[in-house]
XYZ file of C-alpha atoms in Angstrom:
670
model
C -33.867 62.082 159.719
C -35.489 63.259 156.177
C -33.055 66.608 156.611
C -30.281 64.077 157.264
C -30.861 61.795 154.243
C -30.724 64.849 151.661
C -27.062 65.664 152.671
C -26.105 61.950 153.452
C -28.353 59.060 152.305
C -25.976 56.278 153.527
C -24.895 57.109 157.044
C -22.237 55.009 158.600
C -22.603 53.252 162.203
C -21.430 56.336 164.129
C -23.698 58.497 162.332
C -26.672 56.274 162.897
C -25.969 55.791 166.460
C -26.013 59.544 166.722
C -29.236 59.893 165.217
C -30.670 57.133 167.218
C -29.516 58.887 170.597
C -31.222 62.153 169.498
C -34.173 60.782 167.976
C -34.475 58.049 170.892
C -34.772 55.527 168.382
C -32.963 52.181 168.573
C -30.211 52.098 166.173
C -31.854 48.987 163.951
C -34.981 51.508 163.578
C -32.703 54.374 162.245
C -30.971 51.991 159.939
C -34.033 50.357 158.861
C -35.662 53.926 157.788
C -32.469 54.857 155.741
C -32.821 51.623 154.145
C -36.476 52.091 152.973
C -36.026 55.474 152.416
C -33.256 54.667 149.469
C -35.627 52.067 148.450
C -38.248 54.364 148.297
C -36.522 57.028 146.199
C -35.060 54.511 143.743
C -38.518 53.091 143.200
C -39.804 56.649 142.653
C -36.618 57.229 140.115
C -37.449 53.852 138.394
C -41.157 54.642 138.231
C -40.468 58.249 136.451
C -38.113 56.323 134.031
C -40.455 53.762 133.047
C -43.033 56.211 132.540
C -40.598 58.047 130.102
C -39.456 54.870 128.123
C -43.281 53.777 128.167
C -44.166 57.267 126.222
C -41.239 57.087 124.001
C -42.170 53.451 123.136
C -45.598 54.441 121.971
C -44.376 57.236 119.925
C -41.921 54.813 118.180
C -45.050 52.834 117.417
C -47.336 55.084 116.701
C -44.740 56.537 114.024
C -43.695 52.705 112.946
C -47.720 52.437 112.287
C -47.649 56.052 109.909
C -44.600 54.784 108.114
C -46.106 51.412 107.506
C -49.308 52.728 105.950
C -48.009 55.450 103.855
C -45.035 52.799 102.647
C -48.002 50.126 101.772
C -50.027 53.145 99.683
C -46.959 54.615 98.041
C -46.466 54.065 94.624
C -43.475 54.631 92.277
C -43.291 57.551 90.101
C -42.072 55.959 86.927
C -44.196 52.480 86.874
C -46.917 53.167 89.184
C -46.197 50.233 91.005
C -45.122 49.985 94.843
C -41.870 51.565 95.591
C -39.048 49.002 95.165
C -36.717 48.360 98.304
C -33.878 49.623 96.173
C -35.311 53.238 95.704
C -36.496 53.392 99.278
C -34.988 56.235 101.237
C -32.250 55.356 103.896
C -34.510 56.496 106.714
C -37.200 54.712 105.411
C -34.879 51.574 105.451
C -33.712 52.070 108.666
C -37.283 52.443 110.396
C -38.223 49.089 108.929
C -35.351 47.393 110.580
C -36.159 49.107 113.841
C -39.351 48.401 113.453
C -38.962 44.538 113.043
C -36.593 44.663 116.004
C -39.293 46.237 118.186
C -41.928 43.877 117.181
C -39.698 41.016 118.181
C -38.806 42.687 121.360
C -42.600 43.190 122.355
C -43.333 39.626 121.201
C -40.631 38.081 123.686
C -41.991 40.056 126.435
C -45.572 39.325 125.905
C -44.556 35.793 125.964
C -42.959 36.061 129.511
C -45.831 38.237 130.486
C -48.367 35.452 129.328
C -46.972 33.457 132.148
C -48.520 35.723 134.815
C -51.677 36.814 133.370
C -53.436 33.440 132.641
C -52.531 33.385 128.835
C -50.948 30.245 126.915
C -47.134 29.995 128.036
C -44.381 28.239 127.101
C -42.982 25.537 129.625
C -39.572 26.331 130.579
C -37.313 23.975 132.832
C -36.949 24.708 136.269
C -33.539 25.859 137.100
C -31.918 23.643 140.061
C -29.106 26.204 141.413
C -28.301 29.962 141.093
C -25.393 28.913 139.075
C -27.729 27.215 136.573
C -30.086 30.296 136.354
C -27.026 32.628 135.891
C -25.933 30.527 132.993
C -29.225 29.785 130.772
C -32.174 31.579 132.337
C -34.948 32.291 129.873
C -36.230 35.363 131.954
C -32.455 36.996 132.016
C -33.594 39.090 128.896
C -31.022 42.076 129.185
C -32.417 44.001 126.522
C -32.029 47.237 127.573
C -34.374 50.572 128.041
C -36.734 49.456 125.144
C -37.365 46.092 126.791
C -38.041 47.866 130.137
C -40.392 50.245 128.232
C -42.220 47.411 126.487
C -42.444 45.164 129.986
C -43.897 48.133 131.479
C -46.352 48.349 128.602
C -47.429 44.971 129.567
C -47.882 45.634 133.147
C -44.625 43.258 134.170
C -41.981 45.759 135.069
C -42.196 44.503 139.048
C -41.571 41.361 138.060
C -37.951 42.338 136.813
C -37.586 45.274 138.723
C -38.212 43.836 142.276
C -39.529 46.211 144.664
C -37.793 45.825 148.238
C -40.555 46.265 150.883
C -40.108 46.685 154.551
C -37.042 46.771 156.616
C -36.083 43.106 156.519
C -35.549 43.479 152.834
C -31.545 43.351 153.642
C -31.739 39.981 155.162
C -31.923 38.699 151.571
C -28.452 40.008 150.859
C -27.073 38.171 147.804
C -30.297 36.072 147.449
C -33.245 37.578 145.912
C -31.470 41.082 145.324
C -29.223 39.416 142.777
C -30.450 39.455 139.099
C -29.244 36.161 138.405
C -31.498 34.600 141.408
C -34.748 36.658 140.532
C -35.215 34.588 137.320
C -34.886 31.161 139.338
C -37.621 32.332 141.922
C -40.142 33.222 139.096
C -39.699 30.011 137.240
C -39.851 28.016 140.748
C -42.928 29.969 141.395
C -44.405 29.216 138.135
C -43.383 25.517 138.207
C -44.972 25.364 142.078
C -48.354 27.024 140.819
C -48.729 24.470 138.062
C -48.106 21.722 140.761
C -50.382 23.398 143.553
C -53.273 23.628 141.013
C -53.053 19.971 140.053
C -52.734 18.885 143.722
C -55.766 20.496 144.704
C -57.856 19.151 141.874
C -56.661 15.429 141.273
C -57.689 12.423 143.259
C -56.581 9.306 143.222
C -53.995 7.723 142.693
C -52.579 11.015 143.648
C -54.584 11.181 147.274
C -55.477 8.279 148.838
C -59.372 8.692 150.292
C -59.629 9.185 153.926
C -60.936 6.134 155.945
C -63.918 5.925 157.606
C -62.762 6.930 160.706
C -62.280 10.343 159.623
C -58.807 10.370 159.049
C -57.329 13.040 156.639
C -56.373 12.178 152.902
C -52.848 11.005 152.630
C -50.586 11.388 149.374
C -49.079 8.579 147.444
C -45.613 9.366 147.472
C -44.546 7.487 144.529
C -47.260 8.644 142.553
C -46.334 12.558 143.379
C -42.702 11.792 142.837
C -43.618 10.133 139.186
C -46.028 13.412 138.298
C -43.849 16.002 139.710
C -40.089 15.267 139.036
C -38.896 18.783 138.858
C -39.394 21.610 141.167
C -37.693 21.136 144.625
C -36.169 17.680 143.523
C -35.999 14.697 145.769
C -36.833 14.519 149.511
C -33.993 16.068 151.707
C -32.259 13.488 153.895
C -33.172 13.207 157.499
C -36.412 15.213 156.739
C -39.877 13.234 156.640
C -42.743 14.025 154.250
C -46.122 15.354 155.676
C -48.785 16.153 152.837
C -52.343 16.723 153.556
C -55.327 18.084 151.867
C -59.098 19.775 153.006
C -61.784 22.012 151.796
C -64.359 23.933 152.982
C -66.858 26.783 151.695
C -66.354 29.939 153.889
C -68.342 33.120 153.978
C -65.820 35.710 152.423
C -65.716 36.507 148.908
C -62.463 35.526 146.636
C -61.162 39.160 146.365
C -60.848 39.391 149.926
C -59.226 36.111 150.807
C -56.817 36.760 148.177
C -55.842 40.284 149.814
C -55.780 38.659 153.389
C -53.253 36.044 151.898
C -51.108 38.583 150.190
C -50.999 41.106 152.988
C -48.566 39.621 155.766
C -50.349 41.776 158.574
C -53.847 40.525 157.596
C -52.594 37.051 157.203
C -50.450 36.989 160.589
C -53.649 38.448 162.146
C -56.184 36.124 160.212
C -54.004 32.899 161.401
C -52.653 33.942 164.728
C -53.325 30.848 166.362
C -51.323 29.032 163.568
C -48.656 31.957 162.544
C -46.515 33.354 165.248
C -44.379 35.672 163.246
C -44.354 36.436 159.367
C -42.717 38.889 157.434
C -42.631 40.096 153.914
C -38.751 40.592 153.362
C -39.206 41.584 149.283
C -41.861 42.191 146.909
C -40.871 41.174 143.538
C -44.329 41.788 141.629
C -47.396 43.585 142.959
C -49.721 41.919 140.251
C -51.060 43.369 137.219
C -54.601 45.149 136.241
C -54.786 46.424 139.375
C -55.128 43.401 141.763
C -52.967 40.182 142.887
C -52.895 38.519 139.564
C -49.101 37.926 139.196
C -47.876 39.266 142.488
C -44.874 38.019 143.881
C -43.259 38.159 147.475
C -40.750 36.533 149.557
C -41.480 35.690 152.978
C -40.419 34.530 156.021
C -42.879 32.910 158.407
C -42.924 30.927 161.646
C -45.826 28.382 162.322
C -46.775 27.121 165.602
C -48.889 25.082 167.480
C -50.384 26.310 170.942
C -48.223 24.394 173.037
C -44.201 25.074 174.258
C -44.113 21.154 173.745
C -43.904 21.601 169.966
C -41.034 23.330 168.197
C -42.355 25.729 165.657
C -41.508 25.839 161.957
C -39.420 28.460 160.209
C -39.899 28.821 156.570
C -38.477 30.741 154.130
C -40.596 30.946 150.813
C -41.638 32.724 147.818
C -45.480 33.359 147.785
C -47.140 33.545 144.212
C -50.819 34.498 143.260
C -52.511 33.806 139.931
C -55.684 33.935 138.633
C -56.517 30.775 136.313
C -58.018 30.702 133.374
C -61.382 29.161 134.673
C -61.557 32.144 137.056
C -60.495 30.731 140.220
C -57.228 32.052 142.223
C -54.579 30.270 143.494
C -51.899 31.104 146.199
C -49.021 28.946 146.439
C -45.893 28.887 148.647
C -42.470 27.291 147.924
C -39.270 27.270 149.746
C -36.416 29.285 149.080
C -33.820 27.501 151.379
C -31.247 26.738 148.220
C -30.550 30.627 148.419
C -29.288 30.621 151.929
C -26.446 28.118 151.719
C -25.117 26.827 155.216
C -28.317 27.273 156.952
C -29.685 24.094 158.779
C -32.537 22.840 157.038
C -35.476 21.871 159.474
C -38.493 22.604 157.517
C -39.034 22.684 153.397
C -41.991 23.937 152.226
C -42.885 21.937 148.826
C -45.461 23.705 146.761
C -48.449 24.486 149.203
C -51.518 26.883 149.488
C -55.168 27.135 148.432
C -57.257 27.205 145.043
C -60.251 29.977 145.945
C -63.377 29.354 143.827
C -65.812 32.081 143.665
C -69.570 30.850 144.944
C -72.864 32.864 144.944
C -73.769 35.301 147.806
C -70.124 36.231 148.707
C -68.781 32.746 149.365
C -66.086 31.027 148.519
C -65.006 27.572 148.474
C -61.451 26.940 149.270
C -59.212 23.843 148.629
C -56.127 23.651 151.064
C -52.872 22.066 150.361
C -50.091 21.595 152.739
C -47.074 19.879 151.815
C -43.923 19.952 153.928
C -40.555 17.906 154.674
C -39.434 18.233 158.182
C -37.349 17.306 161.120
C -39.839 16.845 164.170
C -37.744 14.767 166.374
C -37.792 17.231 169.173
C -41.602 16.923 169.443
C -42.691 15.867 173.043
C -43.827 12.600 172.876
C -47.395 13.425 173.995
C -47.958 15.434 170.878
C -46.089 13.108 168.355
C -49.242 11.214 167.301
C -50.830 14.600 166.362
C -47.999 15.864 164.701
C -47.455 12.594 162.621
C -51.115 12.488 161.967
C -50.846 15.586 159.709
C -53.478 17.383 162.030
C -51.034 19.728 164.055
C -49.759 21.804 160.947
C -52.242 20.348 158.313
C -54.621 21.349 155.901
C -57.809 20.471 158.243
C -56.126 23.161 160.670
C -55.683 26.032 158.212
C -59.409 25.158 156.601
C -61.030 25.106 160.112
C -59.232 27.945 161.564
C -59.933 30.344 158.050
C -63.690 28.986 158.183
C -64.226 30.057 161.606
C -62.038 33.299 161.204
C -64.288 34.179 158.282
C -67.689 33.768 160.560
C -65.837 36.004 162.901
C -65.160 38.741 160.375
C -68.816 38.536 159.472
C -70.049 39.010 162.937
C -67.711 42.005 163.239
C -69.223 44.010 160.092
C -72.614 43.200 161.208
C -74.349 46.653 160.995
C -76.959 46.059 163.516
C -76.938 43.811 166.811
C -78.368 40.227 166.902
C -80.663 38.949 168.763
C -78.243 36.677 170.133
C -76.520 39.339 171.904
C -77.147 40.129 175.248
C -76.393 42.040 178.024
C -74.758 45.897 178.634
C -73.902 46.258 174.784
C -76.309 49.036 173.365
C -74.655 50.028 170.062
C -72.832 48.309 167.275
C -69.875 50.664 167.657
C -69.856 48.854 171.422
C -69.905 45.470 169.769
C -66.942 46.128 167.515
C -64.841 47.812 169.984
C -65.220 44.689 172.107
C -64.811 42.281 169.566
C -61.673 44.413 168.468
C -60.386 43.983 171.923
C -61.080 40.287 172.350
C -59.009 39.713 168.845
C -56.082 41.693 170.448
C -56.453 39.030 173.541
C -56.403 36.174 171.503
C -53.317 36.902 169.539
C -51.449 37.852 172.561
C -52.322 34.391 174.167
C -51.335 32.749 170.898
C -47.991 34.475 170.520
C -47.113 33.891 174.425
C -47.767 30.416 174.343
C -45.907 28.434 171.954
C -42.140 27.197 171.680
C -41.296 30.256 169.350
C -37.482 30.908 168.302
C -38.314 34.384 170.042
C -39.115 33.062 173.474
C -36.744 31.447 176.005
C -38.635 29.092 178.492
C -37.103 28.033 181.760
C -38.576 24.656 182.740
C -39.554 24.131 186.619
C -39.562 20.200 187.216
C -40.670 18.629 190.144
C -43.901 20.720 189.984
C -46.576 17.528 189.684
C -47.308 15.213 186.840
C -46.256 17.862 184.114
C -43.094 20.368 183.766
C -44.267 24.115 184.171
C -42.302 26.494 181.619
C -41.718 29.849 182.533
C -40.588 33.158 180.834
C -40.124 36.719 181.893
C -40.999 39.811 179.701
C -40.537 43.692 180.433
C -43.495 45.787 179.756
C -42.356 49.508 179.029
C -44.193 52.139 177.349
C -46.957 49.616 175.768
C -50.456 50.937 176.077
C -51.732 47.335 175.485
C -50.099 45.853 178.244
C -49.616 47.130 182.283
C -46.014 48.407 182.843
C -43.677 46.136 184.760
C -42.496 42.542 184.901
C -44.834 39.971 183.423
C -44.086 36.204 184.141
C -45.471 33.824 181.516
C -46.340 30.216 182.924
C -47.350 27.563 180.857
C -47.714 23.870 180.907
C -49.406 20.721 178.428
C -50.834 17.783 179.519
C -52.853 14.780 178.041
C -56.272 14.419 179.604
C -58.399 10.900 178.833
C -61.686 13.013 178.126
C -62.757 14.180 174.382
C -62.047 17.599 173.659
C -65.699 18.950 173.188
C -66.173 17.950 176.985
C -63.136 19.886 178.141
C -63.970 22.685 176.067
C -67.668 23.037 177.323
C -66.404 22.941 181.070
C -63.918 25.397 180.650
C -66.116 27.982 178.743
C -68.970 27.668 181.188
C -69.499 30.476 183.400
C -71.379 28.163 186.149
C -68.429 25.694 186.494
C -65.691 28.361 186.256
C -65.504 28.419 190.327
C -64.315 24.790 190.061
C -60.974 25.523 188.648
C -60.330 29.407 188.680
C -58.510 30.175 191.940
C -58.519 33.903 191.318
C -62.207 33.947 191.404
C -61.959 32.909 194.898
C -65.089 30.942 194.993
C -67.413 33.905 193.873
C -70.493 33.566 191.560
C -69.599 34.157 187.749
C -72.385 36.063 185.997
C -72.377 37.244 182.157
C -73.044 40.501 181.646
C -72.354 40.465 177.972
C -72.492 37.901 174.951
C -71.569 38.426 171.481
C -72.131 35.252 169.224
C -69.646 34.904 166.438
C -69.890 31.690 164.747
C -72.350 28.886 163.827
C -71.279 26.780 166.953
C -72.696 28.048 169.916
C -69.483 27.756 171.714
C -67.893 30.518 169.185
C -68.385 33.905 171.303
C -67.010 36.431 173.339
C -68.352 37.194 176.610
C -68.102 39.852 179.691
C -68.048 38.243 182.899
C -68.491 39.821 186.293
C -67.143 37.930 189.418
C -69.350 38.857 192.306
C -67.203 38.031 195.314
C -68.595 36.547 198.449
C -66.063 39.051 200.203
C -67.864 42.454 200.553
C -64.622 43.944 201.034
C -63.417 42.694 197.966
C -64.263 44.858 194.849
C -65.910 43.052 191.675
C -64.030 41.810 189.083
C -64.448 42.189 185.241
C -63.393 39.250 183.024
C -63.353 39.518 178.948
C -63.178 36.041 177.508
C -63.522 34.640 174.096
C -64.132 30.840 173.429
C -63.853 29.439 170.049
C -63.694 26.166 168.536
C -63.467 24.364 164.832
C -62.663 20.939 163.499
C -59.019 21.387 164.442
C -59.221 22.403 168.202
C -60.393 25.017 170.586
C -59.532 28.108 172.717
C -60.785 29.506 175.912
C -59.130 32.888 176.816
C -59.718 35.335 179.206
C -58.161 38.489 180.944
C -59.253 40.738 183.791
C -59.936 44.393 182.675
C -60.582 47.431 184.426
C -64.052 48.785 184.792
C -63.361 52.229 183.840
C -61.587 51.173 180.758
C -64.379 48.296 179.779
C -67.279 51.294 179.999
C -65.214 53.236 177.550
C -64.983 50.243 175.352
C -68.704 49.245 175.787
C -69.585 52.896 174.185
C -67.515 52.143 171.218
C -64.394 53.795 172.308
C -60.667 52.784 171.213
C -59.896 49.498 172.546
C -56.191 49.700 171.832
C -55.169 51.538 175.104
C -56.852 48.850 177.449
C -54.076 46.739 179.012
C -54.373 43.100 178.836
C -52.533 40.191 180.443
C -54.437 36.781 178.682
C -54.347 33.592 180.050
C -56.254 30.627 178.860
C -56.484 27.126 177.670
C -55.630 25.475 174.300
C -57.633 22.431 173.647
C -56.047 19.954 170.801
C -57.051 16.489 170.013
C -54.701 13.906 171.085
C -54.728 11.987 167.408
C -56.984 11.328 164.246
C -59.526 9.518 165.751
C -60.331 7.508 168.829
C -58.467 3.857 168.954
C -57.408 4.645 165.616
C -53.486 4.341 166.314
C -52.920 3.184 169.822
C -55.101 0.757 172.368
C -57.644 2.230 174.865
C -56.360 4.253 177.847
C -53.289 6.128 176.162
C -52.576 9.123 173.906
C -54.804 8.655 170.662
C -57.493 6.887 172.268
C -59.751 9.973 171.856
C -58.693 12.201 174.601
C -57.366 15.825 174.762
C -53.829 17.630 175.004
C -54.518 20.756 177.264
C -52.232 23.642 177.043
C -52.935 25.969 180.544
C -51.004 29.383 180.220
C -51.189 32.329 182.491
C -49.802 35.766 182.356
C -49.460 37.517 185.572
C -48.009 40.992 186.178
C -45.552 40.183 189.266
C -43.886 43.596 189.731
C -45.083 47.305 188.513
C -41.400 48.350 187.981
C -39.868 47.403 184.743
C -36.324 47.448 186.241
C -36.944 45.477 188.980
C -35.493 41.616 189.349
C -37.502 38.609 189.363
C -38.012 36.994 192.815
C -37.949 33.385 193.391
C -41.120 33.832 195.245
C -43.076 35.034 192.271
C -42.109 31.816 190.437
C -43.020 29.616 193.112
C -46.308 31.390 193.588
C -47.271 31.222 189.771
C -45.940 27.575 189.751
C -48.005 26.585 192.524
C -51.025 28.758 190.822
C -50.746 26.968 187.464
C -50.241 23.140 189.162
C -53.146 23.852 191.497
C -55.504 24.899 188.344
C -54.361 21.360 186.689
C -55.144 19.333 189.367
C -58.566 20.978 189.694
C -59.352 20.590 185.958
C -58.301 17.240 186.082
C -60.496 16.248 189.002
C -63.600 18.207 187.539
C -63.560 16.846 183.737
C -62.828 13.390 185.282
C -65.889 13.447 187.434
C -64.027 13.275 190.715
C -64.489 15.707 193.562
C -62.925 18.805 193.870
C -59.394 18.708 195.789
C -59.402 21.007 198.828
């Protein structure tokens, strides 16, 4: 493709299809490769041009300073006084005019740059439409090459240049690509940053204090409308507001936190239980002074709850990072849906994000604000209370997940084997490999259990008290999955039992035979244990099922259990003995085939008896999602049989009944 690019950087559809056939790639992959290559070449050219302009500008400034010093010390040969303007040479007069123009130009760029590096700034009105931006944008400087050079000298070239990043850059089309919209995006981001910082720092009357029952802070809508009248404007018709705030001290430096939030891959991995899909569509600024201060990027993210009964929330927004004058860092998101006319708006992201304050010993205090307008009428009834309370998508879930994941990362980076670790792990490399494999297992589970727009669930009714949803996936040439037809099955239901009790029951290997049909009544023994959090329930385990049938070989199970203030998970997958030995010796875990199954456990509402009477949803019970991934045929081209679906349906229904009986104190069904 590189050779073809030299001759033809803009191949047509026919040429792209021919290349895709020759290289055995998808046509879209070829298309995106050429887009990225053209962007790369353009960026290289712009960097060279900016470097030349910067050098020319420095040369001009140095010459102007020399002339200024010479003129200030020059004297008239007739009277001994300073040279009169009328006696000044034409060249000197021209240089004075040019020098004044350059000073004015640099001052103007400096004022704009100050907005992104924490210096005092002039407040500009936020534009409400792309048309208004085109008419009256204060950032539409239009001052040519000299201004570009001056901007480069102040480290803000990327703000105006707009470097496309990733294959999805073309999705913006006429939005962030146009010169009229970029200034509007920048202005909106700056206003959103101001709003986020105030919402993170102010208390009453903007925020109503949480109740003694443990409910979250609620936003005073009238006070909010009075304080923040600009920005995105009034609430959209048909959408309801959802706002929350929470804070925590986490074991991670502010610099690492900022990097995770601004790197889409790290962000999606860190919050895999909340973020089902994420992409950076365009980078408008990479920041200044070698860090993310001033970084600005357009993103598309899908947010999820671990249940097929709760629709995901898709959001298209700009993310802006800034270091404040007091040393704190802030990362804010704000929706750009106005740039996509005609799209059906179901979720609008008002200024949301976090304020990060550096603490001693590598810790940081994080204050998180989530503020959206959303259409959630499609949420299933048993999840409505959780969603309406703000606990499903709100700040408490983000902070709780972040705190737990920071502890997990600290465990991964530990150079020694803590005394809490037991079993067959004998080296720190084996420990890290096992944790990395478990991380992939958790991400795979979370990505395959929700109502993402990327999934096509089929509902099987009449399978008991709950509807089971199934979907199929074909696994081909994926080293992390066994090849063939994989059937996903999931169901969610309510239990009149506190979440902690359900979590402790499901993660305990001694009670596994009560619900795990596949263990076939065998004795489960923990062979390895890695603690990765303060709560003793946060751990990764390697289990061995010792079958009572001597004709059956023993089975190994990798399991991760994790819990925080927002919910809990117990996720597991059968693993090959030979492959697991490689991992335990520090080998690459990416080639271990996994099909994770497990449980997601959420509270059924804010607090016990807070909104509904005893005995129903909201009375302190649990919302449990059960999900299985099973290889039903090792041939990827095979067709799914009704018998396979019936078998999986029966498996999940039986598991549900066993769990209900066990956690409710009843005898196990036969």
